[in-house]
Short mmCIF file of C-alpha atoms in Angstrom, two decimals:
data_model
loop_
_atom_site.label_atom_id
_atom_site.label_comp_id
_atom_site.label_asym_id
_atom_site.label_seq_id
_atom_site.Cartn_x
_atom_site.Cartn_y
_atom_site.Cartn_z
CA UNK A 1 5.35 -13.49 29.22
CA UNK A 2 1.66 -12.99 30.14
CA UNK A 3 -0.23 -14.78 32.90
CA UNK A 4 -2.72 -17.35 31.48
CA UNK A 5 -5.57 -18.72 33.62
CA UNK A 6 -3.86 -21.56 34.75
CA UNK A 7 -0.86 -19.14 36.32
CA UNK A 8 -3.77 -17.15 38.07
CA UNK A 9 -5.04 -19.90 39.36
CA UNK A 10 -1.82 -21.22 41.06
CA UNK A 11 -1.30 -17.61 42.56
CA UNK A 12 -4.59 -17.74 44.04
CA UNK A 13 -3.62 -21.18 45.42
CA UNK A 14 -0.44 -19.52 47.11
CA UNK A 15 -2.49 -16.53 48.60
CA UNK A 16 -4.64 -19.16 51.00
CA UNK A 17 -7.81 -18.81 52.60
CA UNK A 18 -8.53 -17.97 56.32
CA UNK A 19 -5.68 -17.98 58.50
CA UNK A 20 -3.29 -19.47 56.14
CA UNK A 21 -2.85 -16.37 53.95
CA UNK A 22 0.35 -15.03 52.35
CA UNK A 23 1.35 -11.62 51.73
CA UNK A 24 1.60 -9.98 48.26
CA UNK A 25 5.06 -9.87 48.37
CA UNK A 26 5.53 -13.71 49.92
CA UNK A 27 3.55 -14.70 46.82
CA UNK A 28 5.29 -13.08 44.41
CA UNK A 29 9.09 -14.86 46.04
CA UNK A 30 6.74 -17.87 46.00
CA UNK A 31 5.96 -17.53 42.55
CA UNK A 32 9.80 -16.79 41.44
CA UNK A 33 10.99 -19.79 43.20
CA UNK A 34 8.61 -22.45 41.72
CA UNK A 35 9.14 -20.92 38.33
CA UNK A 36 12.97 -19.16 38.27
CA UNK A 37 12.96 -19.20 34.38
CA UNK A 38 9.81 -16.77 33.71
CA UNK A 39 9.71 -13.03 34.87
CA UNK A 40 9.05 -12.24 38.54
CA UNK A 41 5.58 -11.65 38.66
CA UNK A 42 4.74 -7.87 40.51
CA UNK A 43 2.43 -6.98 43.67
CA UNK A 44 0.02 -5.24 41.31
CA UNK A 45 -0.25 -8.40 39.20
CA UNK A 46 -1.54 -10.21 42.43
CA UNK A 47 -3.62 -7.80 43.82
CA UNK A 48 -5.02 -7.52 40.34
CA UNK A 49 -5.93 -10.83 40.27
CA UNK A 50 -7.12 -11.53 44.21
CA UNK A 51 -9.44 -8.58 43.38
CA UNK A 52 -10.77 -10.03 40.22
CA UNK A 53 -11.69 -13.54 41.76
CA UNK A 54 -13.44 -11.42 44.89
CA UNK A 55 -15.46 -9.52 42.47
CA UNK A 56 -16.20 -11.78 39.56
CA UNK A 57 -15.29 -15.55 41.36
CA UNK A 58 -12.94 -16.50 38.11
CA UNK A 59 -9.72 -15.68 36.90
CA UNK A 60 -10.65 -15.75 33.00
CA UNK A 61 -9.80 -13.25 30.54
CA UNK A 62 -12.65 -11.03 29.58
CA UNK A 63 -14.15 -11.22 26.05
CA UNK A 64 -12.39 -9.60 23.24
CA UNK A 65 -13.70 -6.78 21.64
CA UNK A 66 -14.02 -6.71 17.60
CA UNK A 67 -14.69 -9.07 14.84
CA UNK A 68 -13.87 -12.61 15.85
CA UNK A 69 -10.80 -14.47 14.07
CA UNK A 70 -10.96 -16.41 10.86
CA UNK A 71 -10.80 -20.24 12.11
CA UNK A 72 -8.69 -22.81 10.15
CA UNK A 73 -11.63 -24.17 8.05
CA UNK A 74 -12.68 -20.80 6.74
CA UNK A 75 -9.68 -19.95 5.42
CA UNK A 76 -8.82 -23.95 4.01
CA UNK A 77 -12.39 -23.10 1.67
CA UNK A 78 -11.42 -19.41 0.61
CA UNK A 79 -7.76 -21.15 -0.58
CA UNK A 80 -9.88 -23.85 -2.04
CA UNK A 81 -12.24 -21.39 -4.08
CA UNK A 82 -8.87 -20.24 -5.55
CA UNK A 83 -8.01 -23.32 -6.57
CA UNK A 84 -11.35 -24.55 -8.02
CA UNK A 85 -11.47 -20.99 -9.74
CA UNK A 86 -8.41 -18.65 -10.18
CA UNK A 87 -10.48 -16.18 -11.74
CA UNK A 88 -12.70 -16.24 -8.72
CA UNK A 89 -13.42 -12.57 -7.30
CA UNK A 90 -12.96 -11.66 -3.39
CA UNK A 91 -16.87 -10.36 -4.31
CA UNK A 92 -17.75 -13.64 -5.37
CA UNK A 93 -15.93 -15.72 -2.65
CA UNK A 94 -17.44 -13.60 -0.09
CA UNK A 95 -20.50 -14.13 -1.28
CA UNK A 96 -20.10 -17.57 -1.24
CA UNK A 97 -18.56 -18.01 2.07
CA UNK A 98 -20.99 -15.43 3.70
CA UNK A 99 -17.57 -13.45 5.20
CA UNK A 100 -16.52 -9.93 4.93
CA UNK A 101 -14.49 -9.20 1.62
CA UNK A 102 -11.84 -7.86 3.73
CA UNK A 103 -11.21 -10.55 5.49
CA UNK A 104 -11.29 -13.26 1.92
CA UNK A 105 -8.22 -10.03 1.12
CA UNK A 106 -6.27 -10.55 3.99
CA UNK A 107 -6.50 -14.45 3.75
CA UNK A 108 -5.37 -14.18 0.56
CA UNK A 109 -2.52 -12.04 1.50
CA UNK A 110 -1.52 -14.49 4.29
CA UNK A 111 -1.40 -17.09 2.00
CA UNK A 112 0.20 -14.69 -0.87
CA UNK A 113 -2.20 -14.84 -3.14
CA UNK A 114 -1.64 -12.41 -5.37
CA UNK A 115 -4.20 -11.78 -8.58
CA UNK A 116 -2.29 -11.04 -11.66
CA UNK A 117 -3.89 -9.78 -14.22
CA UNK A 118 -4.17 -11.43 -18.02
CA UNK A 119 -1.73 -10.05 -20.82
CA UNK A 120 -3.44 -9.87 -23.83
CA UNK A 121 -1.59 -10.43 -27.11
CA UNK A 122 -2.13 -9.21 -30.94
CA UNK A 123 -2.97 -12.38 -32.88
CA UNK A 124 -0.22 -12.25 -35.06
CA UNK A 125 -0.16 -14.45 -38.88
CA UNK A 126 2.64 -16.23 -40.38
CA UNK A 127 3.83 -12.97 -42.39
CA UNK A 128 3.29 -10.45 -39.48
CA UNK A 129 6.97 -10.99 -38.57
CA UNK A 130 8.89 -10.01 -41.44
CA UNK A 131 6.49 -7.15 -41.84
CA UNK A 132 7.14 -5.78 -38.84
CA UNK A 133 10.89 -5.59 -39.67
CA UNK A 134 10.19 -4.36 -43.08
CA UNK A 135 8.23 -1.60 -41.50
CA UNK A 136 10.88 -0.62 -38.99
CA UNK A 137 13.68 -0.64 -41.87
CA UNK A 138 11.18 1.65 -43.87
CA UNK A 139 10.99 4.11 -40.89
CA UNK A 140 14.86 4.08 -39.98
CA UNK A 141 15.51 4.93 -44.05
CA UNK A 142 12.79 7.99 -44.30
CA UNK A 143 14.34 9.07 -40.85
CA UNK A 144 17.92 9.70 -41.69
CA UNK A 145 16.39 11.20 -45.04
CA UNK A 146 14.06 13.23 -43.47
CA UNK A 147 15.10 14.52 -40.18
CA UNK A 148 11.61 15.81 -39.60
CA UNK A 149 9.99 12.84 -40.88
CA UNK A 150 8.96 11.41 -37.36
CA UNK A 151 7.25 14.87 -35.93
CA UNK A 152 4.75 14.25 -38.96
CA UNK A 153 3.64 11.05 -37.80
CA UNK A 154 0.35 10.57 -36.34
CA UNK A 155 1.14 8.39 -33.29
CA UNK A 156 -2.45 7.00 -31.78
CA UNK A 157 -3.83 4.57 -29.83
CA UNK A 158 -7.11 2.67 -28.77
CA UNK A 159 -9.41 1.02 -26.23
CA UNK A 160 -11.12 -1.39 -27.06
CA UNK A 161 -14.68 -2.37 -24.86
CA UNK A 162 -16.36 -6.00 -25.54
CA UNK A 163 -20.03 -6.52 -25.30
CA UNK A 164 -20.29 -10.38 -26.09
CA UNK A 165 -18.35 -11.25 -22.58
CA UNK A 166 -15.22 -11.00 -24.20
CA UNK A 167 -12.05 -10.98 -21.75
CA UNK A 168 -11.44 -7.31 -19.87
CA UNK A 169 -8.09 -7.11 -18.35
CA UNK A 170 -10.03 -4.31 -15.86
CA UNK A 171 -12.03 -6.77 -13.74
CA UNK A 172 -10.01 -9.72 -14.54
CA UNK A 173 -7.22 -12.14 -11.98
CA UNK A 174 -5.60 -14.75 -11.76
CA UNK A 175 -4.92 -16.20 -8.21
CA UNK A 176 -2.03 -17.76 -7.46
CA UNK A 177 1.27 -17.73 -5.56
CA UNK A 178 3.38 -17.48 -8.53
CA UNK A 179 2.68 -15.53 -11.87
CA UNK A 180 1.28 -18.02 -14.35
CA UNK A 181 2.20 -15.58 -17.16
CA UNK A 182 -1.47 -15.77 -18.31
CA UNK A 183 -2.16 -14.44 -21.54
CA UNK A 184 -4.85 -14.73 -24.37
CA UNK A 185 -4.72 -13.38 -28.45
CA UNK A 186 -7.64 -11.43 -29.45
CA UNK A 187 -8.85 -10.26 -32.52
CA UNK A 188 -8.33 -6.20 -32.99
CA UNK A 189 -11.72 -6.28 -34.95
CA UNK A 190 -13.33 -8.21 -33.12
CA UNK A 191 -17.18 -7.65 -33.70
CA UNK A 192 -20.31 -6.42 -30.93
CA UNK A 193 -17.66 -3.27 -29.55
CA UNK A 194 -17.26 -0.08 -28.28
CA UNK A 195 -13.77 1.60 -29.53
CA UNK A 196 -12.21 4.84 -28.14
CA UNK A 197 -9.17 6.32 -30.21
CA UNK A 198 -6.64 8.88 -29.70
CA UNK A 199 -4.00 10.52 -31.81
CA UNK A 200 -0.58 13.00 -31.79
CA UNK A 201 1.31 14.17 -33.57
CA UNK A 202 3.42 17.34 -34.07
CA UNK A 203 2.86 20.57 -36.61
CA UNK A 204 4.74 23.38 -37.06
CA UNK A 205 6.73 22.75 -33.76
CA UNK A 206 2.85 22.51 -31.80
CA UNK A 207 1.48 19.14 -30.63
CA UNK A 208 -1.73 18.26 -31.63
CA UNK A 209 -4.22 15.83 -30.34
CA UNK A 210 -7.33 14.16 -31.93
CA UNK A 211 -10.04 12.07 -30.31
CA UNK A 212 -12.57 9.66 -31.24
CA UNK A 213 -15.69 9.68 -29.19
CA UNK A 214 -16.92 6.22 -28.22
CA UNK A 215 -18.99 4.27 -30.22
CA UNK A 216 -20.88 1.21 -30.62
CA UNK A 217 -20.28 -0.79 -33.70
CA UNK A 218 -20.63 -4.55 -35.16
CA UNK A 219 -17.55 -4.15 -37.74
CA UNK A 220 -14.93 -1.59 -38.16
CA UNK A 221 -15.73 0.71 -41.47
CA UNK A 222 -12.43 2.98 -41.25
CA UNK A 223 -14.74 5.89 -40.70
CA UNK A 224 -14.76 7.36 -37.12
CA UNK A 225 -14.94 11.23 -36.63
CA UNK A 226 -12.18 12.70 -34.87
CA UNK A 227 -12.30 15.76 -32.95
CA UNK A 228 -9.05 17.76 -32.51
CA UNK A 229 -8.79 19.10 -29.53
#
């Protein structure tokens, strides 16, 4: 266990002044016998510390280098921030706060806070459901008639970018301890978007892929130029 200032102090006490001084090792059987449950202190550790008072006339630790610790308050109003706003940013809270962002991060991490992204789910109407298994028993009756049905499918897939302030999933959280299984239905044609699409499918035994450059439009038309790659 290490010597705080008040343990310095006392062996300074036991060294004397004047005429009345102890040796390093009478000190250190001094300092066992008043205290026999810590660890023996060593003549180094008191000659350290006789030579620190002689040159610097205190005992006190010297200033630690590096950024200085969070206090108790800080990190009460960066939890509080979260709770206010779970889709707070570290950017923002920093900002707020006037602290580094890595330090709102590891606060947050002490405190496991963990942001969790939204889900975002198809809006789906009252009929969607049995034409979803309609489609699926379509598929599994072309499949066992065709056994190359499926390699000339076009299988493709989209992004889809708002520019009205519509939810991103990208730059997005949730705080919190636990996952609030957050999610949100969206429109797939929505208006004021940029889409990017990709396709594949197989020919002739070779895969092919098509692409869709990204675009700006108000409503889908069904005409986008693909490129095959």
């Amino acid at each position: 266990m290490p010597l705080n200032e008040r343990d310095r102090i006392e062996i300074l006490m036991m060294i004397g002044v004047g005429d009345r001084m102890r040796t390093q090792q009478e000190v250190c059987r001094l300092f066992h016998e008043m205290h026999p449950d810590r660890e023996p202190v060593s003549q180094s550790t008191v000659s350290r510390i006789e030579r620190k008072y002689r040159e610097l006339g205190h005992v006190r630790d010297a200033p630690r280098q590096g950024r200085p610790k969070i206090n108790e308050n800080v990190q009460q109003d960066v939890i509080l921030s979260a709770l206010e706003n779970p889709h707070c940013t570290v950017r923002q809270v920093s900002r707020d706060l006037n602290i580094g962002k890595s330090s709102v991060s590891n606060i947050f991490k002490k405190v496991k806070y963990h942001p969790y992204r939204v889900r975002l789910i198809h809006e789906l109407a009252e009929d969607d459901f049995d034409r979803r298994t309609e489609f699926c028993e379509y598929m599994m009756d072309h499949n066992n008639q065709n056994n190359g049905f499926i390699a000339n499918i076009l299988f493709s897939d989209e992004a889809t970018f708002f520019l009205n302030g519509h939810v991103n999933r990208q730059n997005t959280r949730y705080w919190s301890q636990e996952n609030p299984h957050w999610m949100q239905e969206y429109h797939t044609q929505h208006p004021q978007k940029v889409n990017v699409w990709a396709g594949s499918t197989e020919i002739n035994g070779d895969k092919s892929y098509t692409y869709s450059p990204p675009s700006p439009t108000r409503e889908y038309d069904g005409k986008e130029n693909k490129k095959e790659l």
